[in-house]
Coordinates of C-alpha atoms in Angstrom, one line a residue:
K2 CA 22.1 -10.8 6.3
D3 CA 23.4 -12.1 2.8
C4 CA 23.0 -8.6 1.4
T5 CA 25.3 -7.1 4.0
A6 CA 27.8 -9.6 3.7
G7 CA 27.6 -9.0 -0.2
A8 CA 28.4 -5.2 0.6
V9 CA 31.1 -5.8 3.0
A10 CA 32.8 -8.4 0.6
H11 CA 32.7 -5.4 -2.0
P12 CA 33.6 -2.2 -0.6
E13 CA 34.4 -0.7 -4.1
I14 CA 30.7 -0.8 -5.1
S15 CA 28.1 1.1 -3.7
F16 CA 24.5 -0.6 -3.0
A17 CA 21.1 0.5 -2.5
I18 CA 18.1 -1.8 -1.1
I19 CA 14.3 -1.0 -0.7
D20 CA 12.5 -2.0 2.3
D21 CA 15.4 -3.8 3.8
V22 CA 18.7 -2.8 5.9
I23 CA 22.3 -3.6 4.7
D24 CA 24.6 -2.5 7.7
A25 CA 27.6 -1.6 5.4
P26 CA 29.2 2.1 5.0
N27 CA 28.8 1.6 1.2
A28 CA 25.2 1.0 1.0
V29 CA 21.9 2.9 1.3
S30 CA 18.7 1.4 2.9
L31 CA 15.6 3.0 1.4
L32 CA 12.7 2.6 3.9
F33 CA 9.2 4.1 3.7
K34 CA 6.7 5.6 6.4
E35 CA 3.7 3.3 4.9
A36 CA 1.8 4.3 7.7
E37 CA 1.4 8.1 6.8
G38 CA 0.4 6.9 3.2
S39 CA -2.6 4.5 4.7
F40 CA -3.6 7.2 7.0
L41 CA -4.5 9.3 4.2
V42 CA -6.5 6.8 2.3
G43 CA -8.1 5.6 5.4
Y44 CA -9.4 9.3 6.0
A45 CA -10.5 9.1 2.4
A46 CA -12.4 5.8 2.7
A47 CA -14.1 7.5 5.9
L48 CA -15.5 10.3 4.3
K49 CA -16.6 8.2 1.2
S50 CA -18.5 5.8 3.5
K51 CA -22.0 5.7 3.4
S52 CA -22.2 3.0 6.2
G53 CA -19.8 3.8 8.4
K54 CA -18.5 0.3 7.8
I55 CA -14.8 -0.6 6.3
G56 CA -12.6 -3.2 5.4
F57 CA -8.8 -3.9 5.4
I58 CA -7.5 -6.9 3.7
G59 CA -3.9 -7.7 4.3
G60 CA -1.8 -10.4 2.5
V61 CA 0.1 -11.7 4.9
R62 CA 0.2 -10.8 9.0
T63 CA 3.8 -9.3 9.3
D64 CA 4.9 -6.4 11.1
G65 CA 5.5 -4.7 7.6
I66 CA 1.7 -5.2 6.4
G67 CA 0.8 -4.0 10.1
K68 CA 2.1 -0.7 9.5
F69 CA -0.5 -0.4 6.6
E70 CA -3.4 -1.7 8.7
A71 CA -2.5 0.8 11.8
G72 CA -1.9 3.8 9.6
F73 CA -5.4 3.2 7.7
K74 CA -7.2 2.5 11.1
A75 CA -6.0 5.8 12.5
G76 CA -7.0 7.4 9.2
V77 CA -10.6 6.1 9.4
T78 CA -10.5 7.2 13.0
A79 CA -9.7 10.6 12.5
A80 CA -12.2 11.3 9.8
N81 CA -15.0 9.2 11.5
P82 CA -14.5 8.2 15.3
S83 CA -17.7 6.2 15.2
A84 CA -16.6 4.2 12.0
T85 CA -15.4 0.7 12.3
V86 CA -12.8 -1.3 10.5
E87 CA -12.9 -4.7 9.8
V88 CA -9.6 -6.4 9.2
K89 CA -8.8 -9.9 7.5
Y90 CA -5.7 -11.4 6.4
A91 CA -5.3 -14.0 3.7
T92 CA -3.0 -16.1 5.3
E93 CA -0.5 -16.2 8.6
P94 CA 2.9 -16.9 8.6
P95 CA 4.9 -19.1 7.5
D96 CA 2.2 -19.2 4.7
F97 CA 3.1 -16.3 2.4
S98 CA 0.8 -17.4 -0.5
G99 CA -1.3 -14.8 0.8
F100 CA 0.3 -12.1 -1.2
N101 CA -0.6 -13.9 -4.5
D102 CA -3.9 -15.3 -4.1
P103 CA -6.6 -13.5 -5.9
A104 CA -9.3 -15.9 -5.1
K105 CA -8.8 -15.6 -1.2
G106 CA -9.0 -11.6 -2.1
K107 CA -12.2 -12.2 -3.9
S108 CA -13.7 -14.4 -1.1
I109 CA -12.8 -12.2 1.5
A110 CA -13.8 -9.0 0.0
T111 CA -17.3 -10.5 -1.0
A112 CA -18.2 -11.4 2.4
M113 CA -17.1 -7.8 3.4
Y114 CA -19.1 -6.1 0.9
S115 CA -21.8 -8.5 1.7
S116 CA -22.0 -7.5 5.5
G117 CA -22.3 -3.8 4.7
I118 CA -18.8 -2.4 4.6
D119 CA -18.6 -0.2 1.5
V120 CA -14.8 0.9 1.3
I121 CA -12.1 -1.8 1.4
Y122 CA -8.3 -1.0 1.6
H123 CA -6.0 -4.0 0.3
A124 CA -2.2 -4.4 1.0
A125 CA -1.9 -7.5 -0.3
G126 CA -0.1 -7.8 -3.4
G127 CA -1.7 -9.8 -6.2
T128 CA -4.4 -11.0 -3.9
G129 CA -5.8 -7.5 -4.2
A130 CA -7.0 -8.4 -7.6
G131 CA -9.8 -10.4 -5.9
L132 CA -10.9 -7.1 -4.2
F133 CA -11.5 -5.4 -7.4
A134 CA -13.2 -8.6 -9.1
A135 CA -15.4 -8.7 -5.9
A136 CA -16.3 -4.9 -6.2
M137 CA -17.2 -5.4 -10.0
E138 CA -19.3 -8.8 -9.4
S139 CA -21.1 -7.2 -6.6
G140 CA -23.8 -5.8 -8.2
K141 CA -23.4 -2.4 -6.9
A142 CA -22.2 0.6 -8.8
P143 CA -19.3 2.7 -8.2
G144 CA -19.9 5.2 -5.6
E145 CA -22.1 2.7 -3.5
I146 CA -19.3 0.4 -2.9
W147 CA -15.5 1.3 -3.4
A148 CA -12.0 -0.4 -3.2
I149 CA -8.6 1.4 -2.4
G150 CA -5.3 0.2 -4.2
V151 CA -2.0 0.0 -2.7
D152 CA 1.5 1.1 -3.6
S153 CA 1.2 2.2 -7.2
D154 CA -1.8 4.0 -8.9
Q155 CA -3.8 1.0 -9.6
Y156 CA -6.5 3.0 -11.1
Q157 CA -4.0 3.7 -14.0
S158 CA -3.1 -0.3 -14.0
V159 CA -6.4 -2.1 -13.8
A160 CA -8.4 -2.5 -16.8
A161 CA -11.9 -1.5 -16.6
E162 CA -13.2 -5.0 -17.2
N163 CA -11.2 -6.1 -14.0
G164 CA -12.8 -3.3 -11.6
K165 CA -10.9 -0.1 -12.3
D166 CA -14.0 2.0 -12.0
Y167 CA -14.4 1.2 -8.3
I168 CA -11.0 1.9 -7.2
L169 CA -11.4 5.1 -5.4
T170 CA -7.5 5.8 -4.8
S171 CA -4.3 4.0 -4.0
M172 CA -1.8 4.3 -1.3
L173 CA 1.3 5.5 -3.1
K174 CA 4.7 4.1 -2.2
R175 CA 7.0 6.2 -4.1
V176 CA 9.8 3.6 -4.8
D177 CA 10.9 5.7 -7.9
V178 CA 11.4 8.8 -5.6
A179 CA 13.8 6.9 -3.7
T180 CA 15.3 5.1 -6.4
Y181 CA 15.8 8.6 -8.1
E182 CA 17.5 10.1 -5.4
A183 CA 19.7 7.1 -4.8
M184 CA 21.0 7.1 -8.4
K185 CA 21.5 10.8 -8.6
A186 CA 23.4 10.8 -5.6
Y187 CA 25.8 8.0 -7.0
L188 CA 26.0 9.6 -10.6
T189 CA 27.2 13.1 -8.8
G190 CA 29.8 11.2 -6.7
S191 CA 28.3 11.3 -3.4
P192 CA 26.7 7.8 -3.0
L193 CA 24.2 7.5 -0.1
S194 CA 24.7 5.4 3.0
G195 CA 22.9 4.4 6.0
K196 CA 19.2 4.9 6.0
M197 CA 16.6 7.0 4.2
I198 CA 13.4 7.1 5.6
F199 CA 10.9 8.4 3.0
D200 CA 7.8 10.0 4.4
L201 CA 5.2 12.6 3.4
S202 CA 7.8 15.5 3.9
K203 CA 9.9 13.6 1.2
D204 CA 7.1 12.8 -1.3
G205 CA 7.9 9.3 -0.3
V206 CA 4.2 8.1 0.1
G207 CA 1.0 9.8 -0.8
Y208 CA -2.4 8.8 -2.6
S209 CA -3.5 8.9 -6.0
A210 CA -6.1 11.0 -7.5
S211 CA -6.4 9.5 -10.9
N212 CA -10.4 9.2 -10.2
S213 CA -12.0 12.2 -10.0
A214 CA -14.1 10.5 -7.3
V215 CA -11.6 11.2 -4.6
S216 CA -11.1 15.0 -5.8
D217 CA -14.5 16.1 -3.8
I218 CA -13.1 14.7 -0.2

């Protein structure tokens, strides 16, 4: 509401917002089909899992993170209808600390791996660092268990000593693509307005293939 008020008060300025909606003619809302990207990594998780037991760690149980969960579960089921997905959230609203609690993420992931789950996907922000730490400290080698990152290619951003080798893939949310399109339109004199949905067809979501282990799927 504050963003909409600001855009209405300044019609001479073009606005763009990520993951939210500004209801004004001089603003574009850049939104993503997170469920589609999560479907892809869910499919990969099911194909890589040897146990058929898969995990999902959400930061906070919100409608937004629910899209990641739903897409992931659908992808797992599409690849292996007999596979199971255990879901755990770090916190519940109104406690939003679950997006930045690596210790909680590590605790959840450790319990999942100990129960026989061998692939875990997180949509939990900074809490996801705990997933990678749990994988690294599990005593199992990459390939025996896997972790899946979110938003950016976490195989490229996580150091080896922090569990990089366990990251099978990441669900990519292409904020760079959306931002580029908004800026290009503005610089060419045709600012965008309304809602723009970035899905697979617009290269708005996807999965990373930096780890060669994902190439044989």
